[in-house]
């Protein structure tokens, strides 16, 4: 019925045709030379996106959750202590995963809407004089609350504490959309996936692995096979895969990297920042509040927005879907019913973003929200038109 | 960069994925039984869209201009007199085509923005007591000015004059989007194409032909081969084509007809009317003027809109393309520089229409138009939200 | 049923995925700068395929028959005399087209299976001392009989007779598959299409036009509009089209030319020659006869093969389609029932050709043909394997 | 260069266009009603393919190896004893996986080329009077050797021993191609994937789970999160996924199931058996030996074929790829260098199979094999033509 409306969920994203065609490749033999020629530059180019020169990239046919599991099980042993802050649904789920793998999880509870508390991380690490903590886990972009955390600050806290733990970062919904610096920030495990900044179908977990983490994989005792780093890295080094590779997504990823490099990583980030700021202008005009507590926490890939008291955000997203055929993100966990989310990542344009904003307004008017119809759209229009020249120059 | 923005040209339209896949069919043998099974129901189903039971439908691998030429050359002979009103670029071009084929063209000059003058047609026909006029030509939907003419009124005028001329109608940009009644209106030749209401690629002229017109094709002396009705109808009747058929578009047309019938023709018309009225609400809010002189002339597939004095519409459309990556229709002929056009036909949704309207506003603000940013969008939002329930019910 | 079997009709060809994706492009504005950037290099690159530097290329959204009509109507006037040899279905149809446009057609009747008789052309032209003959028409590759004619010889005969007539060549099923030299051979009008050597969907007539022919178009009196050279060339020169262009096929053509140039035109020709010779080896092993009278007439894009006396070729092709789901060309015109055709043009490989040959054999065995099962396949295998190194080198 | 040649690897298979288009779906919201409407019937229809009424089907975005891991980790605890026969690369790898998850693996070593030894399984189980063996693992179709095992016989042996262990079957390369009867054979865990009989891209592990296995999942202690049955089944029951689902493959699976049911499961099996038998006829004609020891072990999805002494199978497959652009399966593990494999599963036709057979012959001739060129092709042709009527009837 409404198949050509964009989606505004925070991933999977709207897929550009170029990538859909790339992923439609007919079956080829994954043991043939063509595949070898594909694989090695693909993994190398992924390193550029992670901004790592010393690490390597390992991929699995799985979703981002599989990437988390790979990072944990390859580098830790049952009983190992990990330190992690919980401030949203995805940090919550990662904690649960660690617990199921019998790790000793020390949790820093934060308010949802807050970011990773570098100071608290630092305090705990400083107190851990025996260095029992083996891993520090941080969610770079908490998709449930639209919060981007300061990974560099966490690294500085770790260094200040002189603590040797490894740093694990969930960058599923930030990589290739917002700046990420694996080497500069001293990240040991960086977990991402195909369906966010890379604008592809779901189906590939993409993990940046530092040398230190690869070394840890030699002795880590958490059981794993499908997600084994050594199997995968060893096979990759010979041009292969330890099992059937997800060929279509790999060719899609080749095209995605081409698109990203053609535009330029910095231009990709600037484009995301501009689209996001337009959405935030709309939220301000509506008089609504973002879940993210402070401007420096605002995510450029997703905005989580509180509905006014007395309204239910699920009713809003359902109404939009039923009446206008457009999908927005629902509130997750603590935010269920209280907030909805606008995903603004991937190949979205300002023009597409305006249609999403205008649609939210219609639905809010339908449901009697105290929001002026057109107000957010106008605010976003104003912002987009004032910034359009820059946008075009960087995209050229 | 902007590949996922919709187009707002008045055709070719945004193509639904379902139709793109249907048109991507691998080569099949057009002399094999599969083709025969495709062809006959396809032509029958097209008759339902033309609303003809007594006529037949003939297609050619060509654009709509080829359909005009087919209609003219198959049914008329050099020197034959035809009567036609000129009130836009497409009626103008059809006149030119007739003249090149050595017809004697009697032109009723009208203001651009006006519709087909049934009364003037009637007067000329009444005066033609010798019945020298063989054909009456009318443009149902003048794409240059966004004007829909009253074909039934022209037919009534012909009947009132008791004139035996055949009625030729250009319904390229109306068929399958706005109501068209070949039998009820006594249309002998109805010319359309694949790239408008059928939402397909350009490449097929689709012509409704009455029994009387088929009879005329037996003796008409205008030379033609590629566009010959008898060759095509004869081959079609045997399940074939007189030359290589455009297989991909034919399979696309099969899927297009399926989509149209699934939604229901009347629902398709209602959807177009609703989208169009939202656009017109925006134009009113901007304080701008439509080219179409009167509400009853408003087209539901394209709106041509005058820019204010002192502004150039080409600058506007160029600015939009350069800064926002969206295509709108330029002013054609007399309208060049004076008007731009918003195409709102095919698979467009209200949500997509809003993005177009919002984009026009940004550009008008950029260029200093005396138009309030957001005003048109808000007016369209208001209209769309008040009519959304109906829309959904009909689309279900 | 068996959608992944290749077709062996002599066009439209099996379409490579790369071209199917290129033709699946979403609608873009044909009046926008992108289109202008596409059009001009596209027309220039087509000139390389025609091997013309002085001529130009004009395309129409139509099939090859439309190209014939364009060539004739743009350059000749009713009553003009044209000289043409008839030796197959397609030369026959071109003659019919000329007659319908009121030309005075002088026909050289030849046996089907023979090629264009340069000597007879020369004799008639020499006898035409008043130079009443305005055009000499030749079918380069007669698709009905699998005969390639010697265009250079016809040109030599024309020159020897000192005759100023223009030379029109139907190269629909040869261009981009077999060598064609528009300038060297002094061809004035060269007519081709998208669905043969270019491996695209049917839908574009592609015509090479010499300067002399463009000059003739200024005064030619055959009526035409859709196929008018001046309209099209004039619009093309400004970056546009006189009506809606077939965007999808144009983007497909861009990709097709890229593929052809990447492989190299000469390599494309060599590949076709090799595949064709393998098919002919099979025919020899079967003890069957090609329609083409002499080896120098053998076409590299299609082989027409006589079935033994007492057998009906239509039964054979029907049987193959019904039992094995593969399409071969039927016998046309004089060849109906007597011969079937194997199309071996476009993106066919030796491996695919073998499946076609093996399938024909199965069907011949089913129907009691005096042909040894496997004999043709083995002969083709032998040929292909002995020539494989060359083939690979040229394709690299 | 040779993109349109089929592949003859034993999966991933050649993908029908219908499935490629289905997998090209634009992003939709996996939390929207459309997804819920997709999911439930999809899982139900998968049960028909597994032939289970009492079990359920659980899918993961992963390859088949992930399915193995899911089956093992959800139903067993570290230290549990499992009984498994090793007779090929894939049984070998599954054993390795069990060992990595700290299971106590009792291995029945068999010759590669043999099938699952029901008698030996029975003997071990009878000896296990304490019922320490918790799981019996069997590879239904060993892809490395082209061997299909008799699962019903293993079940009979288990029942004869009165042993309560659960039965785990790897049916990755058999499901939807050869008969599989989960309920009849008392299979508790049946592991398959998207890229074999379902003809889709790699990316989905598909696991049939009996009620008993679901019960075991409540207490099994092997750690897992991504592959957790309870998470997935719980979410599925509410119409969702515990993480981002692989939407494109799920829509592809919907279309795949439609295709399979349209043809009829039994017809699908018969088609595979016919194609396979033609390949085996070729092998016999070549005078070569299948790896499978006895006819009742012959797989209908893949044939592993020994090359003659003194030849290296890797040279053969490399030569074919380099000279003819076709991919065949290499010899794996013990078969490396000694055998090559012809995959004949999925949407392959007899016509396509012949091209593969003919290609192998060319390469064997090139390399000096003592095999008569054309002999295998002729044998396969003979078989296919004698069985074609049946094939067509079942495919109708």
mmCIF file of C-alpha atoms in Angstrom, chain A residues 354 358 361 373-374 377 381, chain B residues 282 285-286 354 357-359 361 373-382 384:
data_model
loop_
_atom_site.group_PDB
_atom_site.id
_atom_site.type_symbol
_atom_site.label_atom_id
_atom_site.label_comp_id
_atom_site.label_asym_id
_atom_site.label_seq_id
_atom_site.Cartn_x
_atom_site.Cartn_y
_atom_site.Cartn_z
ATOM 1 C CA UNK A 354 10.924 16.329 6.535
ATOM 2 C CA UNK A 358 5.511 16.163 9.049
ATOM 3 C CA UNK A 361 2.923 16.070 13.494
ATOM 4 C CA UNK A 373 0.729 21.315 13.467
ATOM 5 C CA UNK A 374 3.550 22.282 11.135
ATOM 6 C CA UNK A 377 8.440 20.852 10.086
ATOM 7 C CA UNK A 381 12.916 23.390 7.081
ATOM 8 C CA UNK B 282 -0.569 24.100 -0.105
ATOM 9 C CA UNK B 285 -1.728 28.697 1.576
ATOM 10 C CA UNK B 286 1.236 30.028 -0.375
ATOM 11 C CA UNK B 354 4.490 16.422 2.028
ATOM 12 C CA UNK B 357 5.693 20.512 -0.687
ATOM 13 C CA UNK B 358 8.143 21.171 2.145
ATOM 14 C CA UNK B 359 10.996 21.184 -0.310
ATOM 15 C CA UNK B 361 8.891 25.956 0.412
ATOM 16 C CA UNK B 373 7.901 28.887 5.166
ATOM 17 C CA UNK B 374 5.848 25.940 6.343
ATOM 18 C CA UNK B 375 2.485 27.432 5.430
ATOM 19 C CA UNK B 376 1.770 25.115 2.532
ATOM 20 C CA UNK B 377 3.018 22.077 4.340
ATOM 21 C CA UNK B 378 0.774 22.809 7.268
ATOM 22 C CA UNK B 379 -2.227 23.301 5.031
ATOM 23 C CA UNK B 380 -1.534 20.001 3.289
ATOM 24 C CA UNK B 381 -0.958 18.265 6.605
ATOM 25 C CA UNK B 382 -4.280 19.529 7.815
ATOM 26 C CA UNK B 384 -4.322 14.914 4.709
#
